[in-house]
Amino acid sequence: MLVRWNFKLKPCQLQQAKMSQWLITLRKHRNYALREREIGYNTNNQNADQPVNYAFGSYCDLKTRVEYGGYCPLTCPVLKHGVIPTDLNIALKTSSSVIKWDSASNIQKKVTTRLRHKLKHFSEISTAVLQGNILKLDTAFTNFWRHGKGFPRYLRTLNSFNYSPEQVKLKTIKDNYATVYLPGIGNVKMHNSRDLTSIQSVRTCTVKRTGGYWFLSMLVQIPQELPKEKPISQIKSVVGIDVGVNKLVALSDGSFVENIKVTTNIKTSRRLTMRQRAISRKRQGSQNKNKAYARIARTQHKLAQHRDGYNWQAASKIVKTADAVGREDLNIKAMVKRAKPKRDGKGGYKRKCFCRSIRSNGNGDRHHYRC
């Protein structure tokens, strides 16, 4: 079966600097491709009642009937994506002996391939990573056109990049660490927390940067299979759970799971408040402000790791209690939405504290882990 495993990388300083530069280049690459599609689509003639706005350099060859540019002056077809490169030969493709316009994705992939031979920053990045950057933009546009999602937005920061299947290779495997080969980066050490010898094949991999640390998310093929669900007739014990704020989980057998309040306890909340204030006091764009951002990001990452580990242990304890677990169907997304402020008479708001406690407990994550 296919499973997703996450590992913490231990890159050297040169590898960290190289991957950070990759993220900067990939962010600019994605934003430029998005801007090109947005301008091309907006400048096309979207309404037949409006006057036709021809793209620069558009014309039609009457002999071959090949259309160059965004419109044909004779038939005026609308090219939705409107991506017109400087070299028009890139924008054409041959399908069944017929010359047609290529898609926006393929045109930008061809342009990206040429950029690797011209620009130094592009030449250092793996080809699959650059092409995958365009594919993620295609997915965003597909979600916008077909699934009613929001229009793709421009990214201020990018913290991940993807590798295609069978590109990442496992080199050495030890008891507590392993070495993995990342194309364009080299051999990188990582913490070994799984049985890597059982991996049959490595599929897509994602390199992430979170809180100043680097992680590798691998989709791997292993021989194990998921256990089959028991029929109702074979279930001998059932336990019900109720999530709360004071107690993390209350079980129907009378036991409880305590709430450790990872981010809402007095010590941690005070530390977060102090570091948020330290950020606001720094001058915009200064190195001290960047250091303050990195410091609070590292703190929030450690708190998230602590919460996830505790929730995983709590979910594992609940699952081992009985053969079947019943839980209430909560709409957690609606519960944490901002409501009309209600004062509690002490200078605060009731709803705000309740929403903060729900986010701090991670109730949705706990249901996703085991239940």
Short mmCIF file of N, CA, C and O in Angstrom, two decimals, residues 46-98:
data_model
loop_
_atom_site.label_atom_id
_atom_site.label_comp_id
_atom_site.label_asym_id
_atom_site.label_seq_id
_atom_site.Cartn_x
_atom_site.Cartn_y
_atom_site.Cartn_z
N GLN A 46 -13.45 39.24 -23.91
CA GLN A 46 -14.32 38.38 -23.14
C GLN A 46 -15.80 38.56 -23.48
O GLN A 46 -16.62 37.71 -23.18
N ASN A 47 -16.17 39.67 -24.11
CA ASN A 47 -17.56 39.96 -24.41
C ASN A 47 -17.66 40.31 -25.89
O ASN A 47 -16.95 41.17 -26.39
N ALA A 48 -18.58 39.63 -26.59
CA ALA A 48 -18.71 39.86 -28.03
C ALA A 48 -19.23 41.25 -28.33
O ALA A 48 -19.05 41.77 -29.44
N ASP A 49 -19.94 41.92 -27.39
CA ASP A 49 -20.48 43.27 -27.62
C ASP A 49 -19.40 44.34 -27.55
O ASP A 49 -19.59 45.45 -28.06
N GLN A 50 -18.27 44.02 -26.91
CA GLN A 50 -17.20 44.99 -26.79
C GLN A 50 -16.31 44.94 -28.02
O GLN A 50 -16.23 43.92 -28.72
N PRO A 51 -15.60 46.03 -28.33
CA PRO A 51 -14.69 46.01 -29.48
C PRO A 51 -13.54 45.04 -29.25
O PRO A 51 -13.07 44.85 -28.13
N VAL A 52 -13.10 44.40 -30.33
CA VAL A 52 -12.04 43.40 -30.24
C VAL A 52 -10.72 44.09 -29.95
O VAL A 52 -10.35 45.07 -30.59
N ASN A 53 -10.00 43.58 -28.97
CA ASN A 53 -8.70 44.10 -28.59
C ASN A 53 -7.65 43.08 -29.02
O ASN A 53 -7.46 42.06 -28.39
N TYR A 54 -6.96 43.35 -30.13
CA TYR A 54 -6.00 42.40 -30.68
C TYR A 54 -4.71 42.43 -29.88
O TYR A 54 -4.27 43.48 -29.43
N ALA A 55 -4.13 41.26 -29.72
CA ALA A 55 -2.84 41.17 -29.05
C ALA A 55 -1.73 41.65 -29.96
O ALA A 55 -1.87 41.69 -31.18
N PHE A 56 -0.60 42.02 -29.37
CA PHE A 56 0.51 42.56 -30.15
C PHE A 56 1.08 41.46 -31.06
O PHE A 56 1.36 40.36 -30.63
N GLY A 57 1.24 41.79 -32.34
CA GLY A 57 1.85 40.85 -33.28
C GLY A 57 0.93 39.73 -33.72
O GLY A 57 1.42 38.71 -34.18
N SER A 58 -0.40 39.88 -33.63
CA SER A 58 -1.31 38.82 -34.02
C SER A 58 -1.58 38.91 -35.53
O SER A 58 -1.84 39.97 -36.07
N TYR A 59 -1.50 37.77 -36.18
CA TYR A 59 -1.82 37.73 -37.61
C TYR A 59 -2.12 36.28 -37.99
O TYR A 59 -1.91 35.35 -37.20
N CYS A 60 -2.62 36.08 -39.19
CA CYS A 60 -2.99 34.75 -39.68
C CYS A 60 -2.37 34.54 -41.05
O CYS A 60 -2.42 35.42 -41.91
N ASP A 61 -1.75 33.36 -41.23
CA ASP A 61 -1.19 32.98 -42.52
C ASP A 61 -2.32 32.38 -43.37
O ASP A 61 -2.87 31.32 -43.04
N LEU A 62 -2.69 33.07 -44.44
CA LEU A 62 -3.83 32.64 -45.24
C LEU A 62 -3.57 31.33 -45.97
O LEU A 62 -4.49 30.58 -46.26
N LYS A 63 -2.31 31.03 -46.27
CA LYS A 63 -2.01 29.80 -47.00
C LYS A 63 -2.08 28.57 -46.09
O LYS A 63 -2.72 27.58 -46.43
N THR A 64 -1.41 28.64 -44.98
CA THR A 64 -1.39 27.48 -44.07
C THR A 64 -2.51 27.53 -43.03
O THR A 64 -2.73 26.56 -42.31
N ARG A 65 -3.18 28.70 -42.90
CA ARG A 65 -4.25 28.89 -41.92
C ARG A 65 -3.76 28.70 -40.48
O ARG A 65 -4.47 28.23 -39.61
N VAL A 66 -2.52 29.06 -40.27
CA VAL A 66 -1.94 29.02 -38.93
C VAL A 66 -2.16 30.38 -38.27
O VAL A 66 -1.85 31.41 -38.84
N GLU A 67 -2.71 30.37 -37.06
CA GLU A 67 -3.01 31.60 -36.33
C GLU A 67 -1.86 31.92 -35.40
O GLU A 67 -1.43 31.09 -34.60
N TYR A 68 -1.35 33.12 -35.49
CA TYR A 68 -0.26 33.57 -34.64
C TYR A 68 -0.78 34.70 -33.75
O TYR A 68 -1.40 35.64 -34.24
N GLY A 69 -0.49 34.60 -32.45
CA GLY A 69 -0.95 35.63 -31.54
C GLY A 69 -2.23 35.24 -30.84
O GLY A 69 -2.68 34.11 -30.90
N GLY A 70 -2.88 36.21 -30.18
CA GLY A 70 -4.07 35.92 -29.40
C GLY A 70 -5.33 35.80 -30.23
O GLY A 70 -6.28 35.14 -29.83
N TYR A 71 -5.39 36.45 -31.42
CA TYR A 71 -6.59 36.42 -32.25
C TYR A 71 -6.21 36.23 -33.71
O TYR A 71 -5.13 36.60 -34.14
N CYS A 72 -7.13 35.72 -34.46
CA CYS A 72 -7.03 35.73 -35.93
C CYS A 72 -7.86 36.90 -36.43
O CYS A 72 -9.05 37.00 -36.09
N PRO A 73 -7.32 37.82 -37.22
CA PRO A 73 -8.10 38.99 -37.67
C PRO A 73 -9.33 38.60 -38.48
O PRO A 73 -10.23 39.42 -38.64
N LEU A 74 -9.39 37.39 -39.00
CA LEU A 74 -10.53 37.01 -39.83
C LEU A 74 -11.64 36.35 -39.01
O LEU A 74 -12.81 36.72 -39.12
N THR A 75 -11.29 35.37 -38.17
CA THR A 75 -12.30 34.64 -37.41
C THR A 75 -12.37 35.07 -35.95
O THR A 75 -13.35 34.82 -35.29
N CYS A 76 -11.30 35.70 -35.44
CA CYS A 76 -11.26 36.21 -34.06
C CYS A 76 -11.62 35.16 -33.02
O CYS A 76 -12.56 35.33 -32.24
N PRO A 77 -10.93 34.02 -32.98
CA PRO A 77 -11.19 33.08 -31.90
C PRO A 77 -10.56 33.58 -30.60
O PRO A 77 -9.55 34.26 -30.62
N VAL A 78 -11.16 33.25 -29.48
CA VAL A 78 -10.66 33.67 -28.19
C VAL A 78 -9.69 32.61 -27.66
O VAL A 78 -10.06 31.46 -27.51
N LEU A 79 -8.47 32.99 -27.41
CA LEU A 79 -7.49 32.11 -26.77
C LEU A 79 -7.55 32.41 -25.28
O LEU A 79 -7.09 33.45 -24.82
N LYS A 80 -8.12 31.49 -24.50
CA LYS A 80 -8.46 31.81 -23.12
C LYS A 80 -7.25 32.17 -22.29
O LYS A 80 -7.25 33.15 -21.56
N HIS A 81 -6.18 31.36 -22.39
CA HIS A 81 -5.06 31.63 -21.49
C HIS A 81 -4.26 32.85 -21.92
O HIS A 81 -3.70 33.54 -21.10
N GLY A 82 -4.19 33.16 -23.22
CA GLY A 82 -3.54 34.38 -23.68
C GLY A 82 -2.05 34.43 -23.45
O GLY A 82 -1.46 35.51 -23.47
N VAL A 83 -1.38 33.29 -23.24
CA VAL A 83 0.06 33.27 -23.02
C VAL A 83 0.74 33.25 -24.38
O VAL A 83 0.68 32.24 -25.10
N ILE A 84 1.38 34.34 -24.76
CA ILE A 84 2.01 34.47 -26.08
C ILE A 84 3.49 34.74 -25.86
O ILE A 84 3.88 35.83 -25.43
N PRO A 85 4.36 33.77 -26.11
CA PRO A 85 5.80 33.99 -25.91
C PRO A 85 6.40 34.83 -27.02
O PRO A 85 5.77 35.10 -28.06
N THR A 86 7.65 35.25 -26.81
CA THR A 86 8.34 36.04 -27.84
C THR A 86 8.57 35.22 -29.09
O THR A 86 8.37 35.70 -30.21
N ASP A 87 8.99 33.99 -28.94
CA ASP A 87 9.15 33.07 -30.06
C ASP A 87 7.83 32.31 -30.25
O ASP A 87 7.47 31.44 -29.46
N LEU A 88 7.12 32.63 -31.32
CA LEU A 88 5.80 32.04 -31.54
C LEU A 88 5.87 30.55 -31.86
O LEU A 88 4.86 29.85 -31.76
N ASN A 89 7.03 30.05 -32.25
CA ASN A 89 7.15 28.61 -32.51
C ASN A 89 6.93 27.78 -31.24
O ASN A 89 6.52 26.62 -31.31
N ILE A 90 7.22 28.38 -30.07
CA ILE A 90 7.00 27.68 -28.81
C ILE A 90 5.51 27.49 -28.55
O ILE A 90 5.10 26.51 -27.93
N ALA A 91 4.71 28.43 -29.02
CA ALA A 91 3.28 28.40 -28.72
C ALA A 91 2.50 27.44 -29.60
O ALA A 91 1.29 27.31 -29.43
N LEU A 92 3.16 26.76 -30.53
CA LEU A 92 2.46 25.87 -31.45
C LEU A 92 2.80 24.43 -31.14
O LEU A 92 3.87 24.11 -30.63
N LYS A 93 1.87 23.54 -31.47
CA LYS A 93 2.09 22.10 -31.36
C LYS A 93 1.45 21.41 -32.54
O LYS A 93 0.52 21.93 -33.17
N THR A 94 1.95 20.24 -32.87
CA THR A 94 1.43 19.47 -33.99
C THR A 94 0.69 18.26 -33.45
O THR A 94 1.26 17.43 -32.73
N SER A 95 -0.59 18.16 -33.76
CA SER A 95 -1.43 17.06 -33.32
C SER A 95 -2.18 16.50 -34.52
O SER A 95 -2.97 17.22 -35.15
N SER A 96 -1.88 15.24 -34.87
CA SER A 96 -2.53 14.58 -36.03
C SER A 96 -2.29 15.38 -37.30
O SER A 96 -3.22 15.64 -38.08
N SER A 97 -1.03 15.80 -37.50
CA SER A 97 -0.62 16.56 -38.68
C SER A 97 -1.31 17.91 -38.79
O SER A 97 -1.37 18.51 -39.87
N VAL A 98 -1.84 18.42 -37.69
CA VAL A 98 -2.50 19.72 -37.68
C VAL A 98 -1.80 20.61 -36.67
O VAL A 98 -1.58 20.21 -35.52
#
